[in-house]
Short mmCIF file of C-alpha atoms in Angstrom, two decimals:
data_model
loop_
_atom_site.label_atom_id
_atom_site.label_comp_id
_atom_site.label_asym_id
_atom_site.label_seq_id
_atom_site.Cartn_x
_atom_site.Cartn_y
_atom_site.Cartn_z
CA UNK A 283 111.62 140.25 126.99
CA UNK A 284 111.39 136.64 125.55
CA UNK A 285 108.54 137.30 124.23
CA UNK A 286 109.63 140.59 121.96
CA UNK A 287 112.73 138.21 121.01
CA UNK A 288 110.46 135.32 120.33
CA UNK A 289 108.23 138.17 118.10
CA UNK A 290 111.61 139.51 116.04
CA UNK A 291 112.59 135.53 115.69
CA UNK A 292 109.18 134.72 113.95
CA UNK A 293 108.97 137.96 112.00
CA UNK A 294 112.85 137.29 110.84
CA UNK A 295 111.89 134.05 109.55
CA UNK A 296 108.70 135.16 107.95
CA UNK A 297 110.40 137.65 106.15
CA UNK A 298 113.12 135.56 105.39
CA UNK A 299 110.93 132.94 103.87
CA UNK A 300 108.78 135.07 102.07
CA UNK A 301 105.52 133.56 102.71
CA UNK A 302 103.80 132.16 106.12
CA UNK A 303 104.60 128.85 106.37
CA UNK A 304 103.35 128.47 109.90
CA UNK A 305 100.93 130.99 111.35
CA UNK A 306 103.08 133.96 112.95
CA UNK A 307 102.02 133.06 116.83
CA UNK A 308 102.56 129.51 116.20
CA UNK A 309 106.33 130.49 115.52
CA UNK A 310 106.35 132.82 118.16
CA UNK A 311 104.90 130.21 120.84
CA UNK A 312 107.89 127.75 119.98
CA UNK A 313 110.22 130.65 120.13
CA UNK A 314 108.98 131.40 123.37
CA UNK A 315 109.56 127.76 124.69
CA UNK A 316 112.75 127.15 122.93
CA UNK A 317 114.76 130.28 124.24
CA UNK A 318 113.22 130.00 127.83
CA UNK A 319 114.07 126.47 127.97
CA UNK A 320 117.99 127.06 126.20
CA UNK A 321 118.54 129.72 128.71
CA UNK A 322 117.28 127.90 131.81
CA UNK A 323 118.99 125.03 130.88
CA UNK A 324 122.39 126.46 130.10
CA UNK A 325 121.97 128.63 133.57
CA UNK A 326 121.69 125.47 135.55
CA UNK A 327 124.49 123.87 133.57
CA UNK A 328 126.83 126.99 134.58
CA UNK A 329 125.63 127.14 138.31
CA UNK A 330 126.64 123.64 139.03
CA UNK A 331 129.44 123.57 137.14
CA UNK A 332 130.19 126.79 139.31
CA UNK A 333 129.40 125.26 142.50
CA UNK A 334 131.22 122.03 141.61
CA UNK A 335 127.92 120.03 141.81
CA UNK A 336 127.60 119.21 138.00
CA UNK A 337 126.57 115.42 137.94
CA UNK A 338 124.40 115.58 141.23
CA UNK A 339 122.67 118.88 140.18
CA UNK A 340 122.03 117.25 136.42
CA UNK A 341 120.87 113.82 137.96
CA UNK A 342 118.44 115.41 140.16
CA UNK A 343 117.46 117.38 136.98
CA UNK A 344 116.96 114.82 134.67
CA UNK A 345 114.97 112.68 137.52
CA UNK A 346 112.49 115.58 138.30
CA UNK A 347 111.81 116.33 134.42
CA UNK A 348 111.29 112.58 134.00
CA UNK A 349 108.46 112.12 136.35
CA UNK A 350 106.83 115.84 135.29
CA UNK A 351 106.89 115.25 132.10
CA UNK A 352 104.03 112.83 132.38
CA UNK A 353 103.07 113.46 135.95
CA UNK A 354 102.62 117.16 135.23
CA UNK A 355 102.10 119.84 138.45
CA UNK A 356 102.38 123.15 139.16
CA UNK A 357 103.66 125.71 137.16
CA UNK A 358 105.46 128.98 138.14
CA UNK A 359 102.93 132.03 136.15
CA UNK A 360 105.66 133.98 134.60
CA UNK A 361 109.24 133.40 132.91
CA UNK A 362 111.22 135.44 135.69
CA UNK A 363 109.82 133.50 138.61
CA UNK A 364 110.02 129.96 136.67
CA UNK A 365 113.53 130.55 135.70
CA UNK A 366 114.49 131.51 139.42
CA UNK A 367 112.76 128.86 141.04
CA UNK A 368 114.13 126.17 138.61
CA UNK A 369 117.75 127.53 139.17
CA UNK A 370 117.54 128.11 142.88
CA UNK A 371 116.37 124.62 143.42
CA UNK A 372 118.48 122.74 141.33
CA UNK A 373 122.10 124.42 142.65
CA UNK A 374 120.37 124.02 146.13
CA UNK A 375 119.82 120.39 145.43
CA UNK A 376 123.26 120.35 143.92
CA UNK A 377 124.49 121.62 147.37
CA UNK A 378 122.56 119.44 149.83
CA UNK A 379 123.39 116.36 147.78
CA UNK A 380 126.81 116.95 148.10
CA UNK A 381 127.51 118.56 151.64
CA UNK A 382 124.84 117.37 153.93
CA UNK A 383 125.16 113.54 154.80
CA UNK A 384 122.65 111.12 155.88
CA UNK A 385 123.09 108.02 157.73
CA UNK A 386 122.87 105.50 155.82
CA UNK A 387 119.91 103.85 157.30
CA UNK A 388 117.94 106.50 157.54
CA UNK A 389 118.60 106.96 153.85
CA UNK A 390 117.19 104.08 152.26
CA UNK A 391 114.22 103.53 154.82
CA UNK A 392 113.41 107.71 154.26
CA UNK A 393 113.75 106.73 150.67
CA UNK A 394 111.77 103.30 150.05
CA UNK A 395 109.21 105.28 152.43
CA UNK A 396 108.69 107.95 150.16
CA UNK A 397 108.44 105.71 147.08
CA UNK A 398 105.62 104.20 148.60
CA UNK A 399 104.02 107.47 149.40
CA UNK A 400 104.70 108.89 145.68
CA UNK A 401 102.74 105.82 144.36
CA UNK A 402 99.59 106.95 146.51
CA UNK A 403 100.52 110.42 145.20
CA UNK A 404 100.33 109.82 141.42
CA UNK A 405 97.13 107.20 142.21
CA UNK A 406 95.63 110.10 143.65
CA UNK A 407 96.44 113.61 141.64
CA UNK A 408 98.24 112.94 138.50
CA UNK A 409 98.82 114.11 135.92
CA UNK A 410 97.99 117.45 137.40
CA UNK A 411 97.20 120.27 135.21
CA UNK A 412 97.64 124.00 135.11
CA UNK A 413 95.61 127.30 133.81
CA UNK A 414 96.68 127.14 130.72
CA UNK A 415 96.92 123.05 130.05
CA UNK A 416 93.84 120.44 131.71
CA UNK A 417 94.32 117.00 131.34
CA UNK A 418 90.75 116.29 131.09
CA UNK A 419 90.54 112.92 128.88
CA UNK A 420 90.01 110.14 130.84
CA UNK A 421 92.15 107.64 128.92
CA UNK A 422 94.62 109.91 128.47
CA UNK A 423 94.79 110.81 132.44
CA UNK A 424 94.96 106.70 132.70
CA UNK A 425 97.82 106.60 130.30
CA UNK A 426 99.75 109.32 132.02
CA UNK A 427 99.30 107.80 135.52
CA UNK A 428 100.49 104.58 134.04
CA UNK A 429 103.52 105.91 132.62
CA UNK A 430 104.37 107.91 136.13
CA UNK A 431 104.09 104.62 137.93
CA UNK A 432 106.75 102.88 135.60
CA UNK A 433 108.74 105.75 135.88
CA UNK A 434 108.80 105.77 139.51
CA UNK A 435 109.23 102.10 139.80
CA UNK A 436 112.29 102.11 137.47
CA UNK A 437 113.66 104.96 139.91
CA UNK A 438 112.98 102.76 142.97
CA UNK A 439 115.17 100.10 141.54
CA UNK A 440 117.83 102.70 140.32
CA UNK A 441 118.08 104.43 143.65
CA UNK A 442 118.89 100.59 145.11
CA UNK A 443 121.37 99.47 142.35
CA UNK A 444 123.17 103.14 143.85
CA UNK A 445 122.70 102.06 147.27
CA UNK A 446 123.94 98.89 146.72
CA UNK A 447 126.93 100.41 144.53
CA UNK A 448 127.85 102.91 147.22
CA UNK A 449 126.63 105.91 145.20
CA UNK A 450 124.89 108.11 147.74
CA UNK A 451 125.07 111.27 146.37
CA UNK A 452 123.55 109.72 143.13
CA UNK A 453 120.74 108.06 145.34
CA UNK A 454 120.28 111.48 147.10
CA UNK A 455 119.64 113.05 143.60
CA UNK A 456 117.42 110.97 142.37
CA UNK A 457 115.69 111.29 145.42
CA UNK A 458 115.35 114.89 145.67
CA UNK A 459 114.13 115.00 141.99
CA UNK A 460 111.35 112.80 142.75
CA UNK A 461 110.53 114.31 146.18
CA UNK A 462 110.40 117.55 144.78
CA UNK A 463 108.31 116.75 141.90
CA UNK A 464 105.80 114.90 144.03
CA UNK A 465 105.48 118.33 145.85
CA UNK A 466 104.68 119.95 142.88
CA UNK A 467 101.93 117.38 142.21
CA UNK A 468 100.11 117.98 145.49
CA UNK A 469 97.78 120.80 146.04
CA UNK A 470 100.54 121.79 148.54
CA UNK A 471 102.88 122.37 145.51
CA UNK A 472 100.02 124.92 144.35
CA UNK A 473 99.63 126.66 147.08
CA UNK A 474 102.97 127.22 147.53
CA UNK A 475 102.92 128.99 143.87
CA UNK A 476 99.76 130.64 144.47
CA UNK A 477 97.92 128.79 141.60
CA UNK A 478 94.65 126.86 141.41
CA UNK A 479 94.90 123.05 141.23
CA UNK A 480 93.41 121.59 138.06
CA UNK B 198 121.45 129.45 94.34
CA UNK B 199 122.02 131.42 97.38
CA UNK B 200 118.59 132.43 97.48
CA UNK B 201 117.13 128.86 97.47
CA UNK B 202 119.82 127.70 100.36
CA UNK B 203 118.28 130.51 102.37
CA UNK B 204 114.69 129.64 101.92
CA UNK B 205 115.64 126.00 102.79
CA UNK B 206 117.61 127.06 106.05
CA UNK B 207 114.57 128.92 107.19
CA UNK B 208 111.83 126.78 106.28
CA UNK B 209 113.61 124.00 107.81
CA UNK B 210 114.08 126.03 110.79
CA UNK B 211 110.49 127.07 110.57
CA UNK B 212 109.35 123.23 110.61
CA UNK B 213 111.32 122.67 114.07
CA UNK B 214 110.08 125.42 115.85
CA UNK B 215 106.45 124.47 114.77
CA UNK B 216 107.33 121.16 116.33
CA UNK B 217 108.54 122.56 119.27
CA UNK B 218 105.24 124.66 119.44
CA UNK B 219 103.00 121.51 118.60
CA UNK B 220 105.12 119.69 121.49
CA UNK B 221 103.96 122.58 124.13
CA UNK B 222 100.47 121.96 123.52
CA UNK B 223 100.27 117.98 124.15
CA UNK B 224 98.76 116.71 127.07
CA UNK B 225 102.95 115.85 128.60
CA UNK B 226 104.21 118.51 130.89
CA UNK B 227 107.17 120.77 129.89
CA UNK B 228 109.93 118.96 131.81
CA UNK B 229 111.19 121.76 133.85
CA UNK B 230 110.49 124.55 131.17
CA UNK B 231 108.10 127.57 131.41
CA UNK B 232 104.76 126.89 130.00
CA UNK B 233 103.74 130.65 127.81
CA UNK B 234 100.19 130.90 126.93
CA UNK B 235 99.05 128.81 124.30
CA UNK B 236 97.84 131.14 120.93
CA UNK B 237 94.39 131.07 120.52
CA UNK B 238 94.92 129.30 116.78
CA UNK B 239 96.46 126.13 118.46
CA UNK B 240 93.84 125.78 121.15
CA UNK B 241 91.75 124.20 118.55
CA UNK B 242 94.45 121.87 117.61
#
């Protein structure tokens, strides 16, 4: 459905312009990304507003996305699976953050230990590619690894700021976002989605 | 006049969508979004 919509829209642009400014395939690919992105993001926002977990869900989403942009990780094979997984995962994040309370000592210790583990995960596996996209250039790999470490360091500081401010839900949101992304970078994440690790 | 305006709108939209498409083939991952199959014309770019 996403593909047929993209094909129709790119045809519409080309016929509206009267010439092919860009290849039809390029426009179709761009529209597929754009439509998929808009639909999924709007669904996550709607679900989080319905569940009354908007700030928690959004923070966990942006944390997850900021690390994922550079660390990569497993992607679903189809749009339907990507959509269901994404919306379900972030809805669940919001609910867990809001309704499950963890003793403060455990929370901060778990957070700190996990950030140390995620540093090792990054050094060993990031940036993790997919069947469609593999980062093989050594310089690019090192650069993406370095940026991931800087982002993780900033998020670690942010969790401690939230801890001292008493904003424990926001701390949990950052933690969950990083936890899920790090899981998707490891071979275990690839195993869960039955994808081959690249 | 309207035809020129329409062409400009479609041209800008096409450029915007092309930017999105080219960002999709960069080494960076697509945040939380689905990565469609990269078309053959873009594989060697």
